[in-house]
CSV table of C-alpha atoms in Angstrom, one decimal:
chain,number,residue,atom,x,y,z
N,12,MET,CA,-104.8,313.6,21.6
N,13,LEU,CA,-104.6,311.8,18.0
N,14,GLU,CA,-104.4,315.2,16.5
N,15,SER,CA,-101.3,316.5,18.8
N,16,ILE,CA,-99.5,313.4,18.0
N,17,LEU,CA,-100.2,314.1,14.3
N,18,ASP,CA,-99.5,317.8,14.4
N,19,PRO,CA,-96.6,318.7,11.4
N,20,ARG,CA,-95.6,321.7,13.5
N,21,ARG,CA,-94.9,319.7,16.6
N,22,TRP,CA,-93.0,317.4,14.3
N,23,GLU,CA,-91.1,319.6,12.8
N,24,ILE,CA,-90.0,320.8,16.2
N,25,THR,CA,-89.3,317.7,17.5
N,26,LEU,CA,-87.2,316.9,14.7
N,27,GLY,CA,-85.2,320.0,14.9
N,28,SER,CA,-84.0,318.8,18.2
N,29,ILE,CA,-83.1,315.5,16.9
N,30,ASP,CA,-79.1,316.1,17.8
N,31,ALA,CA,-79.9,316.3,21.4
N,32,PHE,CA,-82.0,312.7,21.0
N,33,TRP,CA,-78.8,311.4,19.1
N,34,ASP,CA,-76.7,312.4,21.8
N,35,GLY,CA,-78.9,310.6,24.1
N,36,PHE,CA,-78.6,307.5,21.8
N,37,PHE,CA,-75.0,307.2,22.0
N,38,VAL,CA,-74.8,307.7,25.6
N,39,THR,CA,-77.3,304.7,26.3
N,40,LEU,CA,-75.2,302.8,23.5
N,41,GLN,CA,-72.1,303.1,25.6
N,42,VAL,CA,-73.9,302.4,29.1
N,43,VAL,CA,-75.2,299.3,27.3
N,44,VAL,CA,-72.0,297.7,25.6
N,45,TYR,CA,-70.1,298.6,28.8
N,46,GLY,CA,-72.8,297.2,31.2
N,47,LEU,CA,-73.1,293.9,29.0
N,48,VAL,CA,-69.1,293.6,29.3
N,49,LEU,CA,-69.4,293.8,33.2
N,50,ALA,CA,-72.3,291.7,33.5
N,51,LEU,CA,-71.0,289.0,31.6
N,52,VAL,CA,-67.4,289.0,33.4
N,53,LEU,CA,-68.6,289.5,36.9
N,54,GLY,CA,-72.0,287.0,36.3
N,55,THR,CA,-69.7,284.4,34.8
N,56,VAL,CA,-67.3,284.6,37.8
N,57,LEU,CA,-70.2,284.6,40.2
N,58,GLY,CA,-71.7,281.4,38.2
N,59,VAL,CA,-68.8,279.4,38.6
N,60,PHE,CA,-68.4,280.4,42.5
N,61,SER,CA,-71.9,278.9,42.8
N,62,THR,CA,-71.1,275.8,41.6
N,63,THR,CA,-67.8,275.0,43.1
N,64,ARG,CA,-67.2,273.0,46.4
N,65,SER,CA,-66.2,276.1,48.5
N,66,ARG,CA,-68.5,277.0,50.8
N,67,VAL,CA,-67.2,280.5,50.9
N,68,LEU,CA,-67.3,281.0,47.1
N,69,ARG,CA,-70.8,279.9,47.1
N,70,ALA,CA,-72.0,282.1,50.0
N,71,ILE,CA,-70.2,285.1,48.0
N,72,SER,CA,-72.1,284.2,44.9
N,73,ARG,CA,-75.5,283.7,47.0
N,74,VAL,CA,-75.3,286.8,49.3
N,75,TYR,CA,-74.6,289.0,46.0
N,76,VAL,CA,-77.6,287.6,43.8
N,77,GLU,CA,-80.0,287.8,46.7
N,78,PHE,CA,-79.0,291.3,47.5
N,79,TYR,CA,-79.3,292.5,43.7
N,80,GLN,CA,-82.5,290.5,42.9
N,81,ASN,CA,-84.0,291.4,45.8
N,82,THR,CA,-83.7,295.3,45.6
N,83,PRO,CA,-84.9,298.0,43.1
N,84,LEU,CA,-82.1,299.1,40.7
N,85,PRO,CA,-83.6,302.8,40.9
N,86,VAL,CA,-82.7,302.5,44.3
N,87,GLN,CA,-79.0,301.3,43.7
N,88,VAL,CA,-78.6,303.8,41.1
N,89,VAL,CA,-79.6,306.7,43.2
N,90,PHE,CA,-77.8,305.3,46.3
N,91,MET,CA,-74.7,305.2,43.9
N,92,TYR,CA,-75.3,308.5,42.5
N,93,LEU,CA,-75.4,310.2,46.2
N,94,MET,CA,-72.9,308.2,48.1
N,95,GLY,CA,-70.8,306.9,45.5
N,96,PRO,CA,-68.7,310.4,45.5
N,97,GLN,CA,-68.3,310.5,49.0
N,98,LEU,CA,-67.3,307.0,49.3
N,99,LEU,CA,-64.6,307.7,46.7
N,100,GLN,CA,-63.5,310.6,48.7
N,101,ARG,CA,-62.7,308.4,51.6
N,102,VAL,CA,-61.1,305.7,49.7
N,103,LEU,CA,-59.1,308.0,47.8
N,104,GLY,CA,-58.2,310.5,50.5
N,105,THR,CA,-59.4,313.5,48.4
N,106,PRO,CA,-60.4,316.9,49.9
N,107,THR,CA,-63.8,316.9,48.2
N,108,PRO,CA,-66.2,314.2,47.1
N,109,VAL,CA,-65.1,312.3,43.6
N,110,PRO,CA,-67.6,312.9,41.0
N,111,ILE,CA,-68.8,309.9,38.9
N,112,PRO,CA,-69.2,310.5,35.2
N,113,PRO,CA,-73.1,309.9,34.3
N,114,VAL,CA,-71.8,306.9,31.7
N,115,VAL,CA,-69.7,305.2,34.5
N,116,LEU,CA,-72.7,305.4,36.8
N,117,GLY,CA,-75.0,303.9,34.3
N,118,PHE,CA,-72.8,300.8,33.1
N,119,VAL,CA,-71.7,300.1,36.6
N,120,GLY,CA,-75.2,300.3,38.1
N,121,VAL,CA,-77.1,298.4,35.3
N,122,GLY,CA,-73.7,295.7,35.0
N,123,LEU,CA,-73.7,295.1,38.8
N,124,TYR,CA,-77.4,294.5,38.8
N,125,HIS,CA,-77.7,292.3,35.6
N,126,ALA,CA,-74.5,290.2,36.9
N,127,ALA,CA,-76.7,288.7,39.4
N,128,TYR,CA,-79.2,287.4,36.8
N,129,VAL,CA,-76.4,286.2,34.7
N,130,SER,CA,-75.2,284.5,37.4
N,131,GLU,CA,-78.1,282.3,37.9
N,132,VAL,CA,-78.3,281.7,34.0
N,133,ILE,CA,-74.4,280.6,34.1
N,134,ARG,CA,-74.9,278.3,37.2
N,135,THR,CA,-77.7,276.6,35.7
N,136,GLY,CA,-76.1,276.1,32.4
N,137,ILE,CA,-73.0,274.6,34.2
N,138,GLU,CA,-75.7,272.4,36.2
N,139,SER,CA,-76.6,270.9,33.0
N,140,VAL,CA,-73.2,269.6,31.8
N,141,PRO,CA,-72.8,266.1,33.1
N,142,ARG,CA,-70.6,265.9,36.1
N,143,GLY,CA,-68.2,263.4,34.5
N,144,GLN,CA,-67.0,266.1,32.2
N,145,MET,CA,-65.2,267.6,35.1
N,146,GLU,CA,-64.0,264.1,36.4
N,147,ALA,CA,-62.8,263.6,32.9
N,148,ALA,CA,-61.0,266.7,32.7
N,149,LYS,CA,-59.4,266.3,36.0
N,150,SER,CA,-58.3,262.9,35.1
N,151,GLN,CA,-56.4,264.1,31.9
N,152,GLY,CA,-54.5,266.5,33.8
N,153,PHE,CA,-56.3,269.7,34.0
N,154,THR,CA,-56.6,271.8,37.0
N,155,THR,CA,-60.1,272.9,38.1
N,156,VAL,CA,-59.7,276.5,36.4
N,157,GLN,CA,-58.7,275.1,33.2
N,158,ALA,CA,-61.5,272.7,33.3
N,159,TYR,CA,-64.0,275.3,33.6
N,160,ARG,CA,-62.3,277.4,31.1
N,161,TYR,CA,-61.7,274.7,28.3
N,162,VAL,CA,-64.2,272.1,29.0
N,163,ILE,CA,-67.3,273.2,31.2
N,164,LEU,CA,-68.0,276.6,30.1
N,165,PRO,CA,-67.8,276.0,26.3
N,166,GLN,CA,-70.2,273.7,26.8
N,167,THR,CA,-72.5,275.9,29.0
N,168,PHE,CA,-72.4,279.0,26.8
N,169,LYS,CA,-73.9,276.8,23.9
N,170,VAL,CA,-77.1,276.2,26.0
N,171,ILE,CA,-77.7,279.5,27.9
N,172,LEU,CA,-77.1,281.8,24.7
N,173,PRO,CA,-80.8,282.6,24.4
N,174,PRO,CA,-81.5,283.4,27.9
N,175,LEU,CA,-77.9,285.6,27.8
N,176,CYS,CA,-79.5,287.7,25.0
N,177,ASN,CA,-82.8,288.1,26.8
N,178,GLN,CA,-80.5,289.6,29.6
N,179,ALA,CA,-79.0,291.8,27.3
N,180,LEU,CA,-82.6,293.0,26.3
N,181,ASN,CA,-83.5,293.7,29.6
N,182,LEU,CA,-80.2,295.6,30.4
N,183,VAL,CA,-80.9,298.0,27.3
N,184,LYS,CA,-84.2,298.7,28.7
N,185,ASN,CA,-83.0,299.0,32.4
N,186,SER,CA,-80.3,301.7,31.3
N,187,SER,CA,-83.3,304.2,31.1
N,188,VAL,CA,-82.9,304.3,34.7
N,189,LEU,CA,-80.2,306.9,34.1
N,190,ALA,CA,-82.7,309.4,33.8
N,191,LEU,CA,-83.4,309.6,37.5
N,192,VAL,CA,-79.6,311.1,37.8
N,193,ALA,CA,-79.7,313.3,34.8
N,194,GLY,CA,-77.3,310.7,32.9
N,195,GLY,CA,-77.9,312.6,29.2
N,196,ASP,CA,-79.4,308.9,28.1
N,197,ILE,CA,-82.3,308.8,25.5
N,198,MET,CA,-85.1,308.9,28.4
N,199,TYR,CA,-83.6,311.8,29.9
N,200,ARG,CA,-83.3,313.6,26.6
N,201,SER,CA,-87.0,312.7,25.9
N,202,ASN,CA,-88.0,314.1,29.4
N,203,SER,CA,-86.2,317.3,29.1
N,204,PHE,CA,-87.9,317.8,25.6
N,205,VAL,CA,-91.4,317.0,26.7
N,206,GLY,CA,-90.7,319.1,29.9
N,207,THR,CA,-89.7,321.7,27.8
N,208,TYR,CA,-92.5,321.7,25.1
N,209,GLY,CA,-95.1,319.7,26.5
N,210,TYR,CA,-95.1,317.4,23.2
N,211,LEU,CA,-95.4,313.7,23.4
N,212,GLN,CA,-93.3,313.4,20.3
N,213,GLY,CA,-90.4,313.5,22.3
N,214,TYR,CA,-91.4,310.0,24.0
N,215,ILE,CA,-92.3,308.4,20.5
N,216,ILE,CA,-88.6,309.4,19.4
N,217,ALA,CA,-87.3,307.5,22.5
N,218,CYS,CA,-89.4,304.6,21.5
N,219,ALA,CA,-87.9,304.4,18.0
N,220,MET,CA,-84.3,304.6,19.3
N,221,TYR,CA,-85.0,301.9,22.0
N,222,PHE,CA,-86.5,299.9,19.3
N,223,VAL,CA,-83.2,300.2,17.1
N,224,ILE,CA,-81.1,298.7,19.7
N,225,CYS,CA,-83.6,295.9,21.0
N,226,PHE,CA,-85.0,294.7,17.8
N,227,PRO,CA,-81.9,293.2,16.7
N,228,LEU,CA,-81.3,291.5,19.9
N,229,ALA,CA,-84.8,290.2,19.7
N,230,LEU,CA,-84.0,288.9,16.5
N,231,LEU,CA,-81.1,287.4,17.7
N,232,VAL,CA,-82.8,285.5,20.5
N,233,GLN,CA,-85.6,283.9,18.3
N,234,TYR,CA,-82.7,282.7,16.0
N,235,LEU,CA,-80.7,281.2,18.8
N,236,GLU,CA,-83.9,279.5,20.2
N,237,LYS,CA,-84.6,278.0,17.1
N,238,ARG,CA,-81.1,276.8,16.3
N,239,SER,CA,-80.8,275.3,20.3
N,240,LYS,CA,-84.0,273.2,18.9
N,241,ARG,CA,-82.6,271.8,15.8
N,242,MET,CA,-81.5,268.4,15.9
N,243,PRO,CA,-77.9,267.9,14.5
N,244,LYS,CA,-77.8,266.5,11.1
N,245,ALA,CA,-76.0,263.0,10.2
N,246,LYS,CA,-73.2,263.8,8.1
N,247,LYS,CA,-73.2,261.9,4.9
N,248,LEU,CA,-70.2,259.3,4.2
N,249,ASP,CA,-68.4,259.2,1.2
N,250,LEU,CA,-69.0,255.4,0.5
N,251,ALA,CA,-66.6,255.3,-2.5
N,252,ALA,CA,-64.0,256.4,-0.2
N,253,LEU,CA,-64.7,254.0,2.5
N,254,LYS,CA,-64.8,251.2,0.2
N,255,GLY,CA,-61.6,252.4,-0.9
N,256,VAL,CA,-59.9,252.2,2.6
N,257,GLU,CA,-61.4,248.7,3.3
N,258,THR,CA,-59.9,247.4,0.0
N,259,VAL,CA,-56.2,248.7,1.2
N,260,LYS,CA,-56.7,247.0,4.4
N,261,GLU,CA,-57.7,243.6,2.8
N,262,ALA,CA,-54.6,243.8,0.3
């Protein structure tokens, strides 16, 4: 086993196919970026819905979260792959099913899935903000939307940045589900290479490429967690300037 992994000839053949792996790397990167944007936007909206007084909005958020958290991501992606073109055909009224590009299928799949988890993170963060903040904002003439935008959410994101980054890490790893529908991502390219040559080096290359994406995010999580635990430093006062101000007032 170890001899086959260290075999120079196998590595030469593997590295000779590195362009295909890089193609998969950039497909995965696109899926991750677009999926993160979708998860953050939709998750924030659903998180706000879950903290409003409207029963309808809370119900919408709860149903969405429960559905996506209690069904497997591979099943969701395969369902979208098989049924999505037919649903688009009926919606758009086209004579044939509408194909969905792999990148779109990937980022929509992981984006919708992780939006449910981001929503819970957002909800927890909003609930950690004192209720008086909303009342104070409204007393100053803010609407509910403005209060969330300018007062509540800025405080919320400072608290929830570490768990949000953890969700980003999970999204990167879950993007490998695209290989189930021949999405051209890193995992699909690795499976194709190993299926063709039978060399496990293909999976080693895949691990290295996922590491390149995930490791900076992991460092960011550690940094944000340490930063959130730091006590704010007291500002040093310029005593000479304060004495000058007091002297002016006395005069």
